[in-house]
Structure formats: structure tokens, C-alpha cells
Coordinates of N, CA and C in Angstrom, one line a residue:
M111 N 20.7 -56.2 15.2 CA 19.3 -56.3 15.6 C 18.6 -55.5 14.6
S112 N 17.3 -56.0 14.1 CA 16.5 -55.4 13.2 C 15.2 -55.1 13.9
F113 N 14.5 -54.1 13.5 CA 13.2 -53.8 13.8 C 12.2 -54.0 12.8
P114 N 10.9 -54.6 13.3 CA 9.9 -55.0 12.4 C 9.1 -53.8 12.0
L115 N 9.4 -52.4 12.3 CA 8.6 -51.3 12.0 C 9.3 -50.6 10.7
S116 N 8.3 -50.2 9.9 CA 8.7 -49.4 8.7 C 9.4 -48.1 9.0
S117 N 10.0 -47.6 8.1 CA 10.7 -46.3 8.4 C 9.5 -45.3 8.6
R118 N 8.3 -45.3 8.0 CA 7.4 -44.4 8.2 C 6.9 -44.6 9.5
A119 N 6.6 -45.7 10.1 CA 6.2 -46.0 11.5 C 7.2 -45.5 12.5
L120 N 8.7 -45.7 12.3 CA 9.6 -45.1 13.1 C 9.7 -43.5 13.1
A121 N 9.5 -42.9 12.0 CA 9.5 -41.6 11.9 C 8.2 -41.0 12.6
A122 N 6.9 -41.6 12.6 CA 5.8 -41.2 13.2 C 6.0 -41.3 14.9
A123 N 6.6 -42.4 15.3 CA 6.9 -42.6 16.7 C 7.8 -41.5 17.1
A124 N 8.9 -41.1 16.5 CA 10.0 -40.2 16.7 C 9.3 -38.8 16.9
I125 N 8.4 -38.4 15.9 CA 7.8 -37.2 16.0 C 6.7 -37.1 17.3
G126 N 6.2 -38.2 17.5 CA 5.3 -38.2 18.7 C 6.0 -37.9 19.9
A127 N 7.2 -38.7 20.0 CA 8.0 -38.4 21.3 C 8.6 -37.0 21.5
L128 N 8.9 -36.4 20.4 CA 9.4 -35.1 20.4 C 8.2 -34.1 20.8
A129 N 6.9 -34.2 20.2 CA 6.0 -33.5 20.5 C 5.7 -33.7 22.1
A130 N 5.7 -34.8 22.6 CA 5.4 -35.1 24.1 C 6.6 -34.4 24.8
A131 N 7.7 -34.5 24.4 CA 8.8 -33.8 25.3 C 8.6 -32.5 25.3
G132 N 8.3 -31.8 24.1 CA 8.1 -30.4 24.0 C 7.1 -29.9 25.0
L133 N 5.8 -30.6 25.0 CA 4.7 -30.3 25.9 C 5.1 -30.4 27.2
T134 N 5.8 -31.4 27.6 CA 6.3 -31.6 28.9 C 7.1 -30.5 29.4
A135 N 8.0 -30.1 28.5 CA 9.2 -29.1 28.8 C 8.5 -27.6 29.2
C136 N 7.4 -27.3 28.4 CA 6.6 -26.2 28.5 C 5.4 -26.1 29.5
G137 N 5.3 -27.2 30.2 CA 4.4 -27.2 31.2 C 3.1 -27.8 30.6
G138 N 2.9 -28.5 29.5 CA 1.6 -29.1 29.0 C 1.0 -28.3 27.9
A139 N 0.1 -28.8 27.3 CA -0.6 -28.3 26.2 C -1.2 -26.9 26.5
T140 N -1.7 -26.8 27.7 CA -2.3 -25.5 28.0 C -1.5 -24.7 29.1
H141 N -0.4 -25.1 29.3 CA 0.6 -24.4 30.4 C -0.3 -24.3 31.8
A142 N -0.9 -25.5 32.1 CA -1.7 -25.6 33.2 C -1.0 -25.2 34.6
A143 N -1.7 -24.8 35.4 CA -1.1 -24.5 36.9 C -0.5 -25.5 37.6
S144 N 0.3 -26.4 36.9 CA 1.0 -27.5 37.7 C 2.4 -27.1 38.1
G145 N 2.6 -25.7 37.9 CA 4.0 -25.3 38.4 C 4.6 -24.7 37.2
P146 N 5.7 -23.9 37.6 CA 6.4 -23.2 36.5 C 7.1 -24.1 35.6
A147 N 7.3 -23.7 34.4 CA 8.0 -24.6 33.4 C 9.5 -24.5 33.7
P148 N 10.2 -25.4 33.6 CA 11.5 -25.4 33.7 C 12.5 -24.4 32.8
A149 N 13.3 -23.7 33.5 CA 14.0 -22.6 32.8 C 14.7 -23.0 31.5
A150 N 15.1 -24.4 31.6 CA 15.9 -24.9 30.5 C 14.8 -25.0 29.2
A151 N 13.7 -25.1 29.4 CA 12.7 -25.4 28.4 C 12.8 -24.2 27.3
H152 N 13.2 -23.0 27.8 CA 13.0 -21.8 26.9 C 14.5 -21.3 26.8
T153 N 15.6 -22.0 26.9 CA 16.9 -21.4 26.8 C 17.2 -21.1 25.3
E154 N 16.7 -22.1 24.3 CA 17.0 -21.6 22.9 C 16.2 -20.3 22.5
M155 N 15.0 -20.0 22.9 CA 14.4 -18.9 22.6 C 15.0 -17.5 23.3
T156 N 15.5 -17.8 24.5 CA 15.9 -16.6 25.3 C 17.4 -16.5 24.7
A157 N 18.2 -17.3 24.2 CA 19.6 -17.0 23.7 C 19.3 -16.4 22.3
A158 N 18.4 -16.8 21.6 CA 18.2 -16.1 20.3 C 17.8 -14.7 20.4
A159 N 17.0 -14.4 21.4 CA 16.4 -13.1 21.6 C 17.6 -12.2 22.0
A160 N 18.5 -12.9 22.8 CA 19.6 -12.1 23.4 C 20.6 -11.7 22.3
T161 N 20.7 -12.4 21.4 CA 21.7 -12.2 20.2 C 21.2 -11.4 19.2
A162 N 19.9 -11.2 19.1 CA 19.3 -10.4 17.9 C 18.2 -9.6 18.7
P163 N 18.6 -8.5 19.2 CA 17.5 -7.5 19.7 C 16.6 -7.0 18.6
A164 N 15.3 -6.8 19.0 CA 14.4 -6.3 18.0 C 14.6 -4.8 17.8
A165 N 14.3 -4.4 16.7 CA 14.3 -2.9 16.4 C 13.1 -2.2 17.1
A166 N 13.3 -1.1 17.9 CA 12.3 -0.5 18.5 C 11.2 0.1 17.5
V167 N 10.1 0.0 17.9 CA 9.1 0.6 17.1 C 8.2 1.7 17.9
A168 N 7.9 2.8 17.2 CA 7.2 3.8 17.7 C 5.7 3.5 17.9
S169 N 5.3 3.2 19.3 CA 4.1 2.7 19.5 C 3.9 2.8 21.0
S170 N 2.6 2.9 21.4 CA 2.2 2.8 22.6 C 1.3 1.8 23.1
A171 N 1.3 0.8 22.2 CA 0.4 -0.4 22.5 C 1.3 -1.5 22.2
V172 N 1.0 -2.5 23.2 CA 1.9 -3.9 23.2 C 1.0 -4.8 23.2
A173 N 0.9 -5.8 22.3 CA 0.1 -7.1 22.5 C 0.8 -8.1 23.1
I174 N 0.1 -8.9 23.8 CA 0.6 -10.3 24.4 C 0.0 -11.2 23.6
D175 N 0.8 -11.9 22.8 CA 0.2 -12.9 21.8 C 1.3 -14.1 21.7
N176 N 0.7 -15.3 21.9 CA 1.5 -16.5 21.5 C 2.8 -16.4 22.5
F177 N 2.4 -16.0 23.7 CA 3.7 -16.1 24.8 C 4.9 -15.1 24.4
S178 N 4.5 -13.9 23.8 CA 5.4 -12.9 23.4 C 4.8 -11.5 23.5
F179 N 5.5 -10.5 23.8 CA 5.3 -9.1 23.6 C 5.4 -8.7 22.2
T180 N 4.5 -8.1 21.7 CA 4.6 -7.6 20.2 C 4.1 -6.2 20.1
P181 N 5.0 -5.3 19.8 CA 6.3 -5.4 19.5 C 7.2 -5.7 20.7
A182 N 8.3 -6.2 20.6 CA 9.1 -6.6 21.8 C 9.8 -5.4 22.2
A183 N 10.1 -4.4 21.4 CA 10.7 -3.1 21.7 C 10.0 -2.0 21.3
I184 N 9.7 -1.0 22.1 CA 8.9 0.3 21.6 C 9.8 1.5 21.9
T185 N 9.4 2.6 21.4 CA 9.9 3.9 21.6 C 8.8 4.8 21.7
V186 N 8.7 5.6 23.0 CA 7.7 6.5 23.1 C 8.4 7.8 23.9
K187 N 7.7 8.7 23.7 CA 8.1 10.1 24.3 C 7.7 10.1 25.8
A188 N 8.6 10.9 26.6 CA 8.2 10.9 28.1 C 6.9 11.5 28.3
G189 N 6.2 10.8 29.2 CA 4.8 11.4 29.4 C 3.8 10.4 28.8
T190 N 4.1 9.4 27.9 CA 3.4 8.6 27.1 C 2.9 7.6 28.1
T191 N 1.6 7.0 27.9 CA 0.9 5.9 28.6 C 1.1 4.7 27.6
V192 N 1.8 3.6 28.0 CA 1.8 2.4 27.2 C 0.8 1.5 27.8
T193 N 0.0 0.9 27.0 CA -0.9 -0.2 27.2 C -0.6 -1.6 26.7
W194 N -0.6 -2.5 27.6 CA -0.4 -3.9 27.3 C -1.7 -4.6 27.2
T195 N -2.1 -5.4 26.1 CA -3.3 -6.2 26.0 C -2.9 -7.6 25.9
N196 N -3.5 -8.3 26.8 CA -3.3 -9.9 26.6 C -4.2 -10.4 25.8
N197 N -3.7 -10.9 24.6 CA -4.5 -11.6 23.6 C -4.4 -13.3 23.7
D198 N -3.8 -13.8 24.7 CA -3.7 -15.1 25.0 C -4.9 -15.5 26.0
E199 N -5.1 -16.9 25.9 CA -5.9 -17.4 27.0 C -5.3 -17.5 28.3
E200 N -4.1 -17.6 28.3 CA -3.2 -17.9 29.5 C -3.0 -16.5 30.2
P201 N -2.9 -16.5 31.6 CA -2.7 -15.4 32.2 C -1.2 -14.8 32.1
H202 N -1.0 -13.6 32.1 CA 0.5 -13.0 32.1 C 0.4 -11.7 32.9
S203 N 1.5 -11.3 33.0 CA 1.8 -9.9 33.8 C 3.0 -9.2 32.9
V204 N 3.0 -7.9 33.4 CA 4.0 -7.1 33.1 C 4.9 -6.4 34.4
V205 N 6.0 -6.9 34.4 CA 7.1 -6.6 35.6 C 8.3 -5.9 35.1
S206 N 8.6 -4.6 35.9 CA 10.0 -4.1 35.7 C 10.4 -3.7 37.0
S207 N 11.8 -4.0 37.0 CA 12.5 -3.6 38.2 C 13.2 -2.1 38.1
Q208 N 13.3 -1.7 36.7 CA 13.9 -0.4 36.4 C 12.9 0.6 36.6
E209 N 11.7 0.4 36.3 CA 10.7 1.5 36.4 C 9.7 0.8 37.4
P210 N 9.6 1.3 38.6 CA 8.7 0.5 39.4 C 7.5 0.2 38.8
M211 N 7.1 -0.9 38.3 CA 5.9 -1.3 37.5 C 5.7 -2.8 37.7
R212 N 4.5 -3.1 38.1 CA 4.0 -4.6 38.3 C 2.6 -4.5 38.1
S213 N 2.2 -5.1 37.1 CA 0.7 -5.2 36.5 C 0.0 -6.2 37.5
P214 N -1.1 -6.3 37.7 CA -1.9 -7.5 38.2 C -1.9 -8.5 37.2
T215 N -2.3 -9.6 37.5 CA -2.3 -10.7 36.7 C -3.5 -10.3 35.5
L216 N -3.0 -10.5 34.3 CA -3.9 -10.1 33.2 C -4.4 -11.5 32.8
A217 N -5.4 -11.9 33.5 CA -6.2 -13.1 33.1 C -7.1 -13.1 32.1
G218 N -6.8 -13.9 31.1 CA -7.7 -14.0 29.9 C -7.6 -12.9 29.0
R219 N -8.3 -13.1 27.7 CA -8.2 -12.2 26.6 C -8.8 -10.8 26.9
A220 N -8.2 -9.9 26.2 CA -8.6 -8.4 26.3 C -8.4 -7.8 27.8
S221 N -7.5 -8.5 28.5 CA -7.2 -7.9 29.8 C -6.2 -6.9 29.5
T222 N -6.2 -5.7 30.2 CA -5.2 -4.6 29.8 C -4.5 -4.1 31.0
F223 N -3.4 -3.5 30.8 CA -2.4 -2.8 31.8 C -1.9 -1.7 31.3
S224 N -2.1 -0.5 31.9 CA -1.2 0.8 31.3 C -0.4 1.3 32.3
H225 N 0.7 2.0 31.9 CA 1.7 2.7 32.8 C 2.1 3.8 31.9
T226 N 2.4 4.9 32.8 CA 2.9 6.2 32.1 C 4.3 6.3 32.5
F227 N 5.2 6.4 31.4 CA 6.5 6.6 31.6 C 6.9 8.0 31.6
T228 N 7.6 8.5 32.7 CA 7.8 10.1 32.8 C 9.2 10.5 32.7
K229 N 10.0 9.4 32.7 CA 11.7 10.0 32.6 C 12.2 9.1 31.5
P230 N 13.1 9.9 30.6 CA 13.7 9.2 29.5 C 14.7 8.2 29.9
G231 N 14.7 7.0 29.2 CA 15.8 6.0 29.5 C 15.3 4.8 28.9
T232 N 15.9 3.6 29.1 CA 15.3 2.3 28.4 C 15.0 1.4 29.5
Y233 N 13.9 0.8 29.5 CA 13.3 0.1 30.5 C 12.9 -1.3 30.1
A234 N 13.6 -2.2 30.7 CA 13.3 -3.7 30.3 C 12.3 -4.1 31.3
Y235 N 11.5 -5.1 30.6 CA 10.4 -5.6 31.4 C 10.3 -7.1 31.0
N236 N 9.5 -7.8 31.8 CA 9.1 -9.3 31.5 C 7.8 -9.6 32.1
C237 N 7.5 -10.9 31.6 CA 6.2 -11.3 32.4 C 6.6 -12.1 33.6
G238 N 5.9 -11.7 34.6 CA 6.2 -12.2 36.0 C 5.9 -13.7 36.2
I239 N 4.9 -14.1 35.4 CA 4.5 -15.6 35.3 C 5.3 -16.4 34.3
H240 N 5.7 -15.9 33.3 CA 6.6 -16.5 32.2 C 7.9 -15.7 32.0
P241 N 8.8 -15.8 32.8 CA 10.1 -14.9 32.7 C 10.8 -15.0 31.5
F242 N 10.6 -16.0 30.6 CA 11.3 -15.9 29.3 C 10.7 -14.9 28.3
M243 N 9.5 -14.2 28.7 CA 9.0 -13.4 27.8 C 9.5 -12.0 28.2
H244 N 10.3 -11.4 27.3 CA 11.0 -9.8 27.5 C 10.4 -8.9 26.7
G245 N 10.6 -7.7 27.0 CA 10.3 -6.5 26.2 C 11.2 -5.3 26.8
T246 N 11.2 -4.4 25.9 CA 11.8 -3.0 26.4 C 10.9 -1.8 25.9
V247 N 11.0 -0.7 26.8 CA 10.3 0.5 26.5 C 11.5 1.7 26.4
E248 N 11.9 2.1 25.4 CA 12.7 3.4 25.2 C 12.0 4.5 25.4
V249 N 12.2 5.3 26.3 CA 11.7 6.7 26.5 C 12.4 7.9 26.0
T250 N 12.0 8.6 25.1 CA 12.9 9.9 24.7 C 12.3 11.1 25.4
A251 N 13.2 12.2 25.2 CA 12.7 13.3 26.0 C 11.6 14.1 25.0

């Protein structure tokens, strides 16, 4: 069976289909409030993050940008207040069960949340809205 389409047309159709599938898997172009994105949509990113942990950076500021925490791992001294700033247009939150910490929804750009870490340890956190977003705070004495 032959197709009357050129290889260029077939390539363009394939790229369009992949783009549409990607947007559907992530909840649409703007991650509209049509419900949570399927967990499988972010499996590759989660697996990659689990196998290559980021080196901790000495910082008390974390940016939320492009659906990620930057830096993803920070180190601070006990008593330090860490501030997360949402630079995305989409809402995010900061949640940890290890250190009782739950931000309000950080809706829109420049929304911030701060938390003071008083005890040494390593605290994992994620975005309560987008659970594939992860970060850690290592608190030293």
C-alpha cells in the first residue's frame, strides 16, 4: 500500500501528533483546571530525577520556574528561613510531611512562601498541585 503524501508531509503530521499527545498528557497547553495530569505523563522526568540527584546549593531562596524548583536541592544552617518564589503563571504549592510545612496556593508570578527550618536534617518536599515537582532542603547545625 502506498501513501500519496511526501516524506516531508508525513514528518510534519508525525510531529503534530506527538505535540498533541504531549499537551494532552500534561493537561493541555496551559495546564488548565480540567483535572490533574496523569501520573504516567511525568514518569520519565521523575525516573531521571531519582537516578541523578542534584548537588545541594547553599541558598535560602528557591525559584519555582518552568514547573521545577530551582535549585532542586539546597543546604542551609538551622534557623534559616527559606523563601520559595513562584515565577510561573500557573499556581504551585510547597508541601512536606517530614517538616510540617504546607504553603497556601502560590497563585501567579511573584507569590512567595517562607518557612524557617529549626532542626538539622534533610527535608524532602514537593508541589501539592504538581506532585512530580520535587526538592530537598538539607539543614545543618
